[in-house]
Tab-separated table of C-alpha atoms in Angstrom:
chain	number	residue	atom	x	y	z
A	1	MET	CA	0.052	-0.028	0.210
A	2	SER	CA	0.878	3.542	-0.821
A	3	GLU	CA	1.891	5.060	2.246
A	4	SER	CA	0.367	8.398	0.893
A	5	LYS	CA	-2.537	6.273	0.912
A	6	GLY	CA	-2.832	6.074	4.480
A	7	VAL	CA	-4.254	3.101	6.759
A	8	GLU	CA	-7.330	3.074	5.750
A	9	ALA	CA	-8.858	0.913	9.096
A	10	VAL	CA	-7.514	4.344	11.131
A	11	GLU	CA	-9.487	6.404	8.209
A	12	ARG	CA	-12.683	4.440	9.361
A	13	ALA	CA	-11.762	4.779	13.020
A	14	LEU	CA	-10.804	7.445	12.539
A	15	SER	CA	-14.448	9.198	10.819
A	16	ILE	CA	-16.411	8.064	13.498
A	17	LEU	CA	-14.617	9.981	15.813
A	18	ASP	CA	-15.847	12.889	13.399
A	19	CYS	CA	-19.350	13.040	13.712
A	20	PHE	CA	-18.930	14.374	17.575
A	21	ARG	CA	-19.904	17.716	17.316
A	22	THR	CA	-21.064	20.251	20.666
A	23	ASP	CA	-24.504	20.037	19.228
A	24	LYS	CA	-23.573	16.166	19.015
A	25	THR	CA	-22.452	13.891	21.951
A	26	GLU	CA	-24.059	11.552	21.647
A	27	LEU	CA	-24.659	9.167	19.189
A	28	SER	CA	-26.810	6.003	17.408
A	29	LEU	CA	-25.219	3.909	15.382
A	30	ALA	CA	-28.144	4.513	12.878
A	31	GLU	CA	-26.306	8.039	12.905
A	32	ILE	CA	-22.761	7.075	12.868
A	33	SER	CA	-23.579	4.152	10.052
A	34	LYS	CA	-25.284	7.239	7.397
A	35	THR	CA	-22.730	9.933	8.947
A	36	THR	CA	-19.915	8.077	8.012
A	37	GLY	CA	-21.750	5.100	5.040
A	38	LEU	CA	-20.175	2.332	7.181
A	39	TYR	CA	-21.783	-0.185	7.655
A	40	LYS	CA	-22.962	-0.629	11.384
A	41	SER	CA	-20.687	-4.533	11.864
A	42	THR	CA	-17.720	-2.017	10.530
A	43	ILE	CA	-18.734	0.692	12.986
A	44	LEU	CA	-19.415	-1.631	16.326
A	45	ARG	CA	-16.357	-3.658	15.160
A	46	LEU	CA	-13.424	-0.903	14.741
A	47	GLY	CA	-16.472	0.884	18.023
A	48	VAL	CA	-14.482	-1.927	19.811
A	49	SER	CA	-10.981	-1.049	19.883
A	50	LEU	CA	-12.839	2.702	20.502
A	51	GLU	CA	-13.427	2.003	22.700
A	52	LYS	CA	-11.075	-0.368	24.578
A	53	TYR	CA	-7.990	2.805	23.939
A	54	GLY	CA	-10.821	5.298	25.847
A	55	TYR	CA	-12.093	6.707	22.757
A	56	VAL	CA	-15.833	6.467	22.716
A	57	ILE	CA	-18.096	5.580	25.282
A	58	ARG	CA	-20.926	2.909	23.984
A	59	SER	CA	-24.031	2.473	26.689
A	60	GLU	CA	-26.997	0.587	25.973
A	61	GLY	CA	-29.781	1.072	23.241
A	62	SER	CA	-26.156	1.494	21.245
A	63	ARG	CA	-25.308	4.893	21.269
A	64	PHE	CA	-22.635	6.264	21.294
A	65	ARG	CA	-19.770	9.387	23.155
A	66	LEU	CA	-16.804	10.177	23.230
A	67	GLY	CA	-14.899	8.882	26.251
A	68	PRO	CA	-12.015	10.445	28.228
A	69	SER	CA	-9.683	9.591	26.308
A	70	ALA	CA	-10.450	12.183	23.322
A	71	TRP	CA	-10.439	15.447	26.439
A	72	HIS	CA	-7.350	14.242	27.049
A	73	LEU	CA	-6.147	14.715	23.421
A	74	GLY	CA	-7.304	18.331	23.596
A	75	ALA	CA	-6.039	18.670	26.390
A	76	ILE	CA	-2.659	18.454	25.170
A	77	TYR	CA	-3.358	20.263	22.539
A	78	ARG	CA	-3.819	23.600	24.020
A	79	GLN	CA	-1.774	23.281	26.520
A	80	GLY	CA	0.998	22.435	23.295
A	81	PHE	CA	0.368	27.112	23.223
A	82	ASP	CA	3.094	28.886	24.799
A	83	LEU	CA	0.788	31.053	27.409
A	84	SER	CA	2.587	34.621	26.015
A	85	THR	CA	0.737	33.533	22.523
A	86	LEU	CA	-2.517	33.992	24.993
A	87	LEU	CA	-2.022	36.699	27.355
A	88	ARG	CA	0.017	39.986	24.749
A	89	PRO	CA	-3.548	39.687	22.528
A	90	GLU	CA	-5.597	39.443	25.533
A	91	LEU	CA	-3.525	41.773	27.252
A	92	LYS	CA	-3.224	44.878	24.479
A	93	ARG	CA	-7.575	44.447	24.270
A	94	LEU	CA	-7.837	44.470	28.407
A	95	SER	CA	-6.445	47.825	27.433
A	96	GLU	CA	-7.697	49.755	25.071
A	97	ALA	CA	-10.806	48.516	26.321
A	98	THR	CA	-9.770	50.042	29.941
A	99	PHE	CA	-7.404	53.349	28.102
A	100	GLU	CA	-5.016	52.348	31.589
A	101	THR	CA	-2.059	49.234	31.366
A	102	ALA	CA	-3.273	45.561	31.817
A	103	SER	CA	-1.002	42.950	33.445
A	104	TYR	CA	-0.104	40.115	34.441
A	105	TYR	CA	1.867	38.950	37.323
A	106	VAL	CA	3.291	35.308	38.753
A	107	ARG	CA	3.909	34.706	42.140
A	108	GLU	CA	7.483	33.298	43.254
A	109	GLY	CA	7.723	32.931	46.703
A	110	ASN	CA	6.941	35.923	49.026
A	111	ALA	CA	7.268	38.634	45.574
A	112	ARG	CA	4.739	39.054	42.701
A	113	ILE	CA	7.317	39.048	39.359
A	114	CYS	CA	5.695	40.950	36.410
A	115	LEU	CA	5.565	38.709	33.321
A	116	PHE	CA	3.718	40.720	30.602
A	117	ARG	CA	2.162	43.740	30.271
A	118	SER	CA	0.347	46.129	27.756
A	119	GLU	CA	-0.027	50.144	28.420
A	120	PRO	CA	-2.281	52.377	26.405
A	121	ILE	CA	-1.326	54.831	24.357
A	122	ARG	CA	-2.147	57.985	26.148
A	123	ALA	CA	0.591	59.896	27.703
A	124	ILE	CA	0.179	59.907	32.058
A	125	ARG	CA	-0.007	55.925	32.631
A	126	HIS	CA	1.648	53.577	34.948
A	127	SER	CA	4.547	51.841	33.325
A	128	ILE	CA	5.858	48.380	34.354
A	129	ASP	CA	9.202	46.721	33.418
A	130	GLU	CA	8.190	43.322	32.504
A	131	GLY	CA	9.989	41.350	34.469
A	132	ARG	CA	10.391	43.983	37.237
A	133	SER	CA	9.816	41.988	40.833
A	134	MET	CA	7.594	43.724	43.644
A	135	PRO	CA	6.487	42.945	47.463
A	136	LEU	CA	3.420	40.462	47.195
A	137	GLU	CA	1.449	41.777	49.798
A	138	LEU	CA	1.159	45.415	48.912
A	139	GLY	CA	-0.732	45.625	45.599
A	140	ALA	CA	-4.414	44.404	43.873
A	141	SER	CA	-2.140	41.678	41.984
A	142	GLY	CA	0.036	40.191	44.884
A	143	ARG	CA	-2.918	40.370	46.563
A	144	VAL	CA	-5.143	38.216	44.284
A	145	LEU	CA	-2.139	36.305	44.801
A	146	LEU	CA	-2.512	35.203	48.405
A	147	ALA	CA	-5.659	34.941	48.492
A	148	PHE	CA	-5.775	31.806	45.694
A	149	SER	CA	-3.198	30.373	47.096
A	150	ASN	CA	-4.621	28.532	49.780
A	151	ASN	CA	-4.632	31.387	52.170
A	152	GLU	CA	-6.579	30.767	54.773
A	153	GLU	CA	-5.982	34.432	56.526
A	154	GLU	CA	-8.787	36.456	57.133
A	155	GLY	CA	-7.772	39.582	54.681
A	156	GLN	CA	-7.398	37.043	52.348
A	157	ARG	CA	-10.488	35.175	52.239
A	158	GLU	CA	-12.191	38.032	51.389
A	159	VAL	CA	-10.815	38.930	48.237
A	160	ARG	CA	-11.352	34.929	47.411
A	161	GLU	CA	-15.575	36.033	48.265
A	162	LYS	CA	-15.414	38.534	45.868
A	163	GLY	CA	-13.330	37.130	43.005
A	164	PHE	CA	-10.543	39.577	42.629
A	165	ALA	CA	-8.491	42.294	44.370
A	166	LEU	CA	-8.868	46.881	43.994
A	167	SER	CA	-6.247	48.699	45.638
A	168	MET	CA	-5.877	51.806	45.949
A	169	GLY	CA	-2.390	53.339	46.469
A	170	GLU	CA	-1.212	50.836	48.618
A	171	ARG	CA	2.706	50.165	46.961
A	172	ASP	CA	2.735	53.864	45.800
A	173	GLU	CA	0.546	56.253	45.983
A	174	ASP	CA	-0.248	57.289	43.028
A	175	VAL	CA	-1.457	54.470	41.756
A	176	ALA	CA	-4.274	52.364	41.512
A	177	ALA	CA	-5.008	48.646	40.258
A	178	MET	CA	-8.187	45.866	39.958
A	179	ALA	CA	-7.501	42.353	39.855
A	180	VAL	CA	-8.587	39.162	38.924
A	181	PRO	CA	-7.742	35.012	38.810
A	182	ILE	CA	-6.322	32.952	36.702
A	183	LEU	CA	-6.998	29.357	36.955
A	184	THR	CA	-6.555	26.791	36.021
A	185	PRO	CA	-10.006	23.705	34.693
A	186	SER	CA	-9.202	22.759	38.332
A	187	GLY	CA	-8.608	26.203	40.451
A	188	HIS	CA	-4.903	25.875	40.878
A	189	LEU	CA	-3.817	29.289	40.793
A	190	LEU	CA	-1.658	30.745	37.614
A	191	GLY	CA	-1.545	33.981	37.285
A	192	ALA	CA	-2.845	37.027	38.073
A	193	LEU	CA	-4.306	39.876	35.263
A	194	THR	CA	-4.444	43.525	35.774
A	195	VAL	CA	-5.393	46.686	34.846
A	196	SER	CA	-3.155	49.556	37.133
A	197	GLY	CA	-3.268	53.502	36.403
A	198	LEU	CA	-3.310	56.912	37.898
A	199	ILE	CA	-5.528	57.066	41.024
A	200	THR	CA	-6.785	59.865	40.304
A	201	ARG	CA	-8.691	58.420	37.246
A	202	PHE	CA	-9.806	55.227	39.721
A	203	THR	CA	-13.116	57.109	39.808
A	204	PRO	CA	-15.520	54.603	41.986
A	205	ASP	CA	-17.789	55.234	39.208
A	206	LYS	CA	-14.398	53.500	37.029
A	207	HIS	CA	-14.308	49.923	39.259
A	208	ALA	CA	-17.548	48.437	37.905
A	209	PRO	CA	-16.764	48.947	33.382
A	210	ILE	CA	-12.902	47.942	34.715
A	211	LEU	CA	-13.622	44.702	36.597
A	212	THR	CA	-16.157	44.449	33.645
A	213	ALA	CA	-13.072	44.701	31.559
A	214	LEU	CA	-11.416	42.153	33.427
A	215	LYS	CA	-14.117	39.624	33.746
A	216	ALA	CA	-14.139	39.239	30.888
A	217	SER	CA	-10.716	38.907	29.746
A	218	GLN	CA	-10.425	36.690	32.379
A	219	GLN	CA	-12.873	33.943	31.001
A	220	ARG	CA	-11.550	34.726	27.621
A	221	LEU	CA	-8.490	32.740	28.996
A	222	MET	CA	-9.936	30.231	30.865
A	223	ASN	CA	-11.950	28.652	28.602
A	224	GLN	CA	-7.805	28.666	25.844
A	225	ILE	CA	-6.529	26.761	29.503
A	226	SER	CA	-6.141	23.451	30.957
A	227	GLU	CA	-4.547	21.529	33.064
């Protein structure tokens, strides 16, 4: 057999997996046969191997749905992307939405490190150098990193319950910031997504719009992150 033709049995098995869609998570034997053009006996035979390796689960009545191995491969595919390829465009989008500096921090011992940042196009702005280390206990991003690092202190519990932190002049009297956590599907902390700017611009009427923009970015990022 020519290599360019591939392996027919493998292609048939893959065509079965390719039948599933977000609106078709469970399929009958007849539905798979109609979609693939394969005989039901062929589908059942291939289904034994797919089920053995966890790619499909067969329920009563000869109905099939995707198994955990399919999810596992999808998770590996998503994890293969460098986090920076997700963060940089999202930080730019967040900065443009809020007209303030957007940054991403991670915890390193008792410090927080600014890994990525995007600054707005305006003359006066909060400027942060990527790679800069700052105190963990001061600032919105630091409090988020503390709160979601299994910290049960009273002050941090409040941040966990609210899901965000707001700081007004904590580290720098002229700077205010708001931050939310970036978590894996199981709740493991990856970092803190932050919007910061001059304290004179962080007036109470700006808090809700900034938080809304932060949560939108948070959700978009977390939808693309696996374990």
